[in-house]
């Protein structure tokens, strides 16, 4: 089973930059998007063989997630279940016989960490939601989680210490999520890989110089560790300031 996660930074814009070519080439069983920045009626997307699930922000042109699935789920849930956290279209959960598959676009703490309280409230509710699901069956969750966990996960950790996405609070919150029973699949297979990034600023020729951050993840319940076959990052694929990340598992839904 192959899964792809990609923050497209506006799907309509990404469509003009080769999205469909990348979608076809990657040929995933589940294709998960973040930061779609649209309402479903604002795009006509023909994806034969896939069922489309959309979760849009109330504010138009902002945030939003989607999953395109080859197999229809038993049930679909949107959001963490906390009203004040569920206005921005940040979470979709599909239930299958063998597992849950979810995609998430975690709130950005923003410059000066001015939204850190909201971010940490989201992290807590998200962690509790995943933990409650994991009590029933294994969880596979992907997305732009907006945190570089360790210094190895960004090019310039020193100058960025305390910045949004690399604050002590966000890093500790991510550690707490992993300790709740989840595995960072990329680090599971590639514990010492350096220069492995999924997001680059549009400034300072960051992508050309590979001055990036790894903030896009696939996490799985630890009981699925033995099924992890491949966890890859695709920096060769353009169209967004993020690139797609991939997970292949020796299992079926």
XYZ file of C-alpha atoms in Angstrom:
253
model
C 0.000 0.000 0.000
C 1.480 3.324 -1.100
C 0.489 6.640 0.474
C 1.538 10.145 -0.548
C 1.247 13.354 1.477
C 1.796 16.796 -0.041
C 1.246 20.338 1.140
C 0.375 21.846 -2.227
C 0.248 25.488 -0.989
C -2.892 26.140 -3.011
C -4.145 23.306 -5.193
C -5.346 25.563 -8.004
C -1.866 27.094 -8.265
C -0.247 23.664 -8.048
C -2.485 22.438 -10.882
C -0.747 25.007 -13.101
C 2.646 23.609 -12.057
C 2.286 19.962 -13.014
C 0.172 18.537 -10.202
C -1.630 16.015 -12.394
C 1.627 14.717 -13.875
C 3.003 14.153 -10.372
C -0.263 12.613 -9.195
C -0.234 10.113 -12.056
C 3.459 9.268 -11.698
C 3.238 8.618 -7.961
C 0.216 6.320 -8.424
C -0.684 6.182 -4.729
C -3.477 4.212 -3.125
C -4.053 7.242 -0.901
C -3.085 10.773 -1.946
C -3.345 13.242 0.933
C -3.171 17.017 0.536
C -2.750 19.934 2.896
C -3.213 23.662 2.358
C -5.625 23.148 -0.519
C -6.883 26.753 -0.091
C -10.246 26.129 -1.723
C -13.807 24.937 -1.355
C -14.546 21.731 -3.335
C -16.917 23.573 -5.666
C -14.055 25.857 -6.732
C -12.269 23.106 -8.655
C -13.198 20.400 -11.136
C -10.816 17.535 -10.435
C -11.291 14.372 -12.461
C -9.564 11.463 -10.720
C -10.971 8.189 -12.105
C -10.709 5.350 -9.616
C -10.484 7.640 -6.593
C -13.065 8.849 -4.090
C -12.453 12.446 -3.010
C -12.784 13.704 0.568
C -12.451 17.426 1.307
C -12.255 19.423 4.530
C -12.196 23.167 3.867
C -11.699 26.157 6.114
C -14.628 28.469 6.747
C -12.336 31.268 5.580
C -12.032 30.999 1.804
C -8.597 30.617 0.258
C -7.070 29.378 3.509
C -5.814 26.080 4.942
C -7.840 22.968 4.025
C -7.134 19.257 3.521
C -8.149 16.486 1.141
C -7.713 12.756 0.675
C -8.123 10.905 -2.621
C -8.618 7.195 -1.908
C -8.756 4.206 -4.242
C -10.782 2.251 -1.673
C -13.874 3.705 -0.040
C -13.777 3.833 3.770
C -16.212 2.490 6.339
C -16.614 5.977 7.797
C -15.207 9.507 7.534
C -14.562 12.007 10.346
C -13.593 15.653 9.958
C -11.736 17.609 12.646
C -10.599 16.865 16.185
C -14.069 17.374 17.635
C -13.362 20.696 19.358
C -15.520 23.435 17.875
C -13.069 26.313 18.192
C -10.300 24.208 16.591
C -12.364 22.839 13.719
C -13.066 25.938 11.616
C -9.939 25.696 9.459
C -10.348 22.332 7.693
C -7.276 20.722 9.218
C -8.050 17.023 9.698
C -9.681 14.159 7.782
C -9.874 10.620 9.179
C -10.883 7.606 7.080
C -11.763 4.366 8.834
C -11.008 0.983 7.279
C -11.230 -2.597 8.535
C -7.541 -2.775 9.392
C -6.672 0.806 10.331
C -7.447 4.515 10.334
C -5.826 6.775 7.727
C -5.682 10.492 8.519
C -4.229 13.651 7.068
C -3.495 16.784 9.079
C -2.420 20.352 8.457
C -1.171 21.564 11.837
C -1.598 25.292 12.628
C 1.500 27.444 12.263
C 2.624 29.187 15.459
C 3.443 32.234 13.281
C 6.135 34.906 13.640
C 6.958 35.694 17.216
C 4.993 32.587 18.240
C 1.906 34.792 18.378
C -0.342 31.770 17.753
C 1.540 29.309 19.949
C -1.341 28.870 22.415
C -3.705 27.911 19.598
C -1.041 25.634 18.133
C -0.461 23.795 21.405
C -4.208 23.467 22.015
C -4.476 21.866 18.579
C -1.555 19.538 19.326
C -3.211 18.352 22.543
C -6.594 17.730 20.911
C -4.928 16.055 17.909
C -2.883 13.765 20.161
C -5.949 12.827 22.198
C -7.925 12.135 19.022
C -5.234 9.870 17.562
C -4.772 8.077 20.883
C -8.490 7.367 21.146
C -8.509 5.955 17.609
C -5.426 3.840 18.315
C -7.253 2.120 21.146
C -9.507 0.570 18.499
C -7.170 -0.135 15.579
C -3.793 1.073 14.228
C -3.464 4.631 12.915
C -1.581 5.973 9.896
C -1.424 9.766 9.934
C 0.372 12.114 7.572
C 0.657 15.762 6.793
C 2.365 19.069 7.296
C 2.794 18.938 11.066
C 4.658 22.263 11.048
C 7.554 21.208 13.264
C 11.140 20.169 12.661
C 11.560 17.712 15.506
C 15.335 17.519 15.902
C 18.305 19.599 14.787
C 18.957 17.070 12.015
C 15.560 18.009 10.556
C 16.525 21.498 9.364
C 19.506 23.077 7.685
C 20.187 25.866 10.167
C 19.023 24.830 13.646
C 21.048 27.410 15.570
C 19.603 30.617 14.084
C 16.093 29.102 14.008
C 15.953 27.999 17.641
C 12.762 29.430 19.119
C 11.235 30.236 15.728
C 7.813 28.947 14.679
C 8.236 25.290 13.813
C 11.423 24.938 15.865
C 10.409 26.278 19.246
C 11.059 24.208 22.349
C 7.320 24.054 23.003
C 6.468 22.634 19.565
C 9.343 20.161 19.569
C 8.405 18.901 23.035
C 4.778 18.587 21.943
C 5.861 16.440 19.001
C 7.965 14.275 21.309
C 4.879 13.794 23.480
C 2.920 12.676 20.408
C 5.540 10.066 19.527
C 5.646 8.887 23.139
C 1.883 8.339 22.960
C 2.647 5.376 20.704
C 3.574 6.652 17.250
C 6.585 6.194 14.980
C 8.155 8.789 12.683
C 8.473 6.440 9.717
C 11.192 8.380 7.903
C 13.492 8.430 10.930
C 12.638 4.798 11.640
C 14.205 3.804 8.320
C 16.696 6.672 7.945
C 17.811 7.605 11.493
C 20.941 9.464 10.417
C 19.919 10.931 7.046
C 20.972 14.574 6.746
C 19.821 17.110 4.168
C 16.434 15.367 3.999
C 13.916 18.208 3.845
C 10.330 18.632 2.653
C 9.887 22.422 2.809
C 11.996 25.343 1.638
C 11.388 29.058 1.948
C 10.799 30.903 -1.308
C 13.487 33.359 -0.178
C 17.290 33.262 -0.430
C 17.377 30.489 -3.075
C 16.604 28.100 -0.233
C 15.497 25.191 -2.395
C 18.401 25.539 -4.805
C 20.761 25.467 -1.817
C 18.727 22.780 -0.015
C 18.374 25.013 3.026
C 15.155 23.354 4.122
C 13.133 21.852 6.937
C 11.570 18.412 7.331
C 8.084 19.248 8.580
C 5.985 16.777 6.537
C 5.552 13.364 8.111
C 4.038 9.930 8.055
C 3.452 8.600 11.565
C 2.117 5.136 12.339
C 1.033 3.299 15.451
C 4.083 1.446 16.749
C 2.395 -1.907 16.134
C 2.766 -1.169 12.397
C 6.547 -0.701 12.583
C 7.116 -4.134 11.088
C 4.987 -3.226 8.071
C 7.053 -0.149 7.140
C 8.609 -0.952 3.762
C 9.646 2.455 2.433
C 9.575 6.061 3.645
C 10.813 8.594 1.128
C 10.920 12.320 0.405
C 10.580 13.563 -3.190
C 12.507 16.861 -3.496
C 12.683 16.356 -7.258
C 8.950 17.081 -7.503
C 8.116 20.778 -7.766
C 4.828 22.682 -7.761
C 4.800 23.926 -4.156
C 7.216 25.156 -1.502
C 6.797 21.639 -0.046
C 7.532 18.386 -1.831
C 5.587 15.134 -1.526
C 6.527 12.525 1.069
C 5.790 8.831 0.626
C 5.093 5.802 2.787
C 4.860 2.213 1.584
C 3.502 -0.435 3.933
C 3.318 -4.201 3.658
C -0.392 -4.273 4.457
C -3.793 -3.638 2.948
C -6.718 -1.680 4.297
